[in-house]
Amino acid sequence: MNRSHRKRRTSWIDITFSITLVALTIATIFLAFIYIKNEHVQFPQNIKNVTSTPTVIDTIDSNYPGIKIITETSNDSYAPFAIQYPQSLHSSFNDDVSTYIKNAKQDYLTKMEENKQIGAESPGELNISFETFPHRSGNYSFVFVNGSYLGGTNGVTQIRSFHLNPETGKSITIEDVFDHDQNRLEKLTVLVRESLYNDPTLKNFLFLEDMHFHTEPLWSNFANFAMTDDTIIFYFDEYVIAAGAAGAPIVAVPLGEVSDIIASEFKIKDTSNNEQQNEDTQTGEQNLESDKPEDDETGTTPEESIEDTDVITPPLDPSIKRVALTFDDGPDPKVTRQILETLKKYDAKATFFMLGSRVEYYPDIAIEVKEAGHELGNHTWTHSDLTKADAKKISNEINKTSSIIENVTGQKVTAFRPPYGAVNKTVHKQTNLPVILWDVDTRDWEHRNPIQLLDQVKMKTKDGSIILMHDIHQSTADGLDAVLAYLKNEGYIFVTASELLSW
Ligand code: ZN
């Protein structure tokens, strides 16, 4: 009896123990599952990391129903980024946006990785943000601003728009806005060009030929746009139709000006109500005005603008074509030397816009540039955007650089080029040196490709052009011979930037 009692108690202990064991096992598996899942949410595997710094992803609700905002940030010390984009309840829109973001990020990280492999140490930066424009029709325009900087050279701003009706999931296109009508597109072209000519902020900066090319009546030229209730806004990438100093140009056309060509669902109001339409048209114009920067110069006519922009590359002596080669961001012990060799071969004189900080490192190279008879230009000490600096910092950047170049070489600095072409009145006031920009951006810092260097020169160079290159990229030194051979064959003579402008 005692025995049987003991036996029964033993089996109860066994059962209790077994249940506990099973429960613990289930709990462990469950916790492990949650842990793995969280790990996936926080550290997605789809990013090609230059380094191991993790990407942090957050999702928040926006003020617009059905739209969430995703932010992806990486505080990597070499290739950091901060990206923000919308996601909706519609997968085709989400896929389009995600693909764009993924490509932009990949592009940046790949270029930074390439820079790293050639020993470039300056950190880069990628910022993608977006602005939301709701329209009464229920359509939303999302305008992405993609600012990338690859370290050491110029940054670039690119714009891309996406559209969504959150109710229907459909995306409007520019063709929809103008009823797929080619005649209307041609009228739009005229309006946009007039607006670009008239914009005082683009005065002296427009590349006329490029501007015409990128506003030809093709739908793709107007694909980046935003609709508001009273305005349609068109966006152009930085450097494409105007010098970098003008930023990424924007054209805001009041809907009142396109009421005869715009599709009916986007018209300002029911056209039978004339009073209302006039009121809205005026609001549109006011908005356009307020979009313009403060130092607005009024009273400019289209004709004046055209004449002024032509001044960039004046038609000189018609029998001789001149071109000024300019090299920024050096000196560099290997690349600058190779460039000097090539210039000598063609008996070409150029202008070198040097960084004071690099002259300090490589004084011998600065001396070689001077001894070869080239013009010495100032490109600041630290390559910072002077329009964001105060007068004291600006004059310090410029004066310190001129001093070191003149002390090292014994030759006067005769030209100044602000980093990124970024210049304003404060910058102008801090120096007596002529400020020299460019009209041919070879984009050598971006493609790093000798063939593309030549292509850019072929495409953009005309009599009186100033060509921008960088004597810190091996690809530029490698491609220069072909560029000079082409220009010489086309009948150009090579002059310094100051010679070109004083002709
Ligand atoms: Zn530069």
mmCIF file with all atom_site columns, C-alpha atoms and ligand atoms in Angstrom, residues 154 328-329 379 383 419-420 470, ligand 1:
data_model
loop_
_atom_site.group_PDB
_atom_site.id
_atom_site.type_symbol
_atom_site.label_atom_id
_atom_site.label_alt_id
_atom_site.label_comp_id
_atom_site.label_asym_id
_atom_site.label_entity_id
_atom_site.label_seq_id
_atom_site.pdbx_PDB_ins_code
_atom_site.Cartn_x
_atom_site.Cartn_y
_atom_site.Cartn_z
_atom_site.occupancy
_atom_site.B_iso_or_equiv
_atom_site.pdbx_formal_charge
_atom_site.auth_seq_id
_atom_site.auth_comp_id
_atom_site.auth_asym_id
_atom_site.auth_atom_id
_atom_site.pdbx_PDB_model_num
ATOM   1 C  CA . ASN A 1 154 ? 30.894 68.951 -56.343 1.00 0.00 ? 154 ASN A CA 1
ATOM   2 C  CA . ASP A 1 328 ? 39.759 72.598 -60.013 1.00 0.00 ? 328 ASP A CA 1
ATOM   3 C  CA . ASP A 1 329 ? 40.470 71.070 -56.604 1.00 0.00 ? 329 ASP A CA 1
ATOM   4 C  CA . HIS A 1 379 ? 39.349 77.881 -55.104 1.00 0.00 ? 379 HIS A CA 1
ATOM   5 C  CA . HIS A 1 383 ? 36.232 73.875 -50.488 1.00 0.00 ? 383 HIS A CA 1
ATOM   6 C  CA . PRO A 1 419 ? 33.344 75.859 -54.756 1.00 0.00 ? 419 PRO A CA 1
ATOM   7 C  CA . TYR A 1 420 ? 30.173 74.442 -56.363 1.00 0.00 ? 420 TYR A CA 1
ATOM   8 C  CA . HIS A 1 470 ? 39.240 68.473 -61.968 1.00 0.00 ? 470 HIS A CA 1
HETATM 9 ZN ZN . ZN  B 2 .   ? 35.831 72.362 -56.599 1.00 0.00 ? 1   ZN  B ZN 1
#
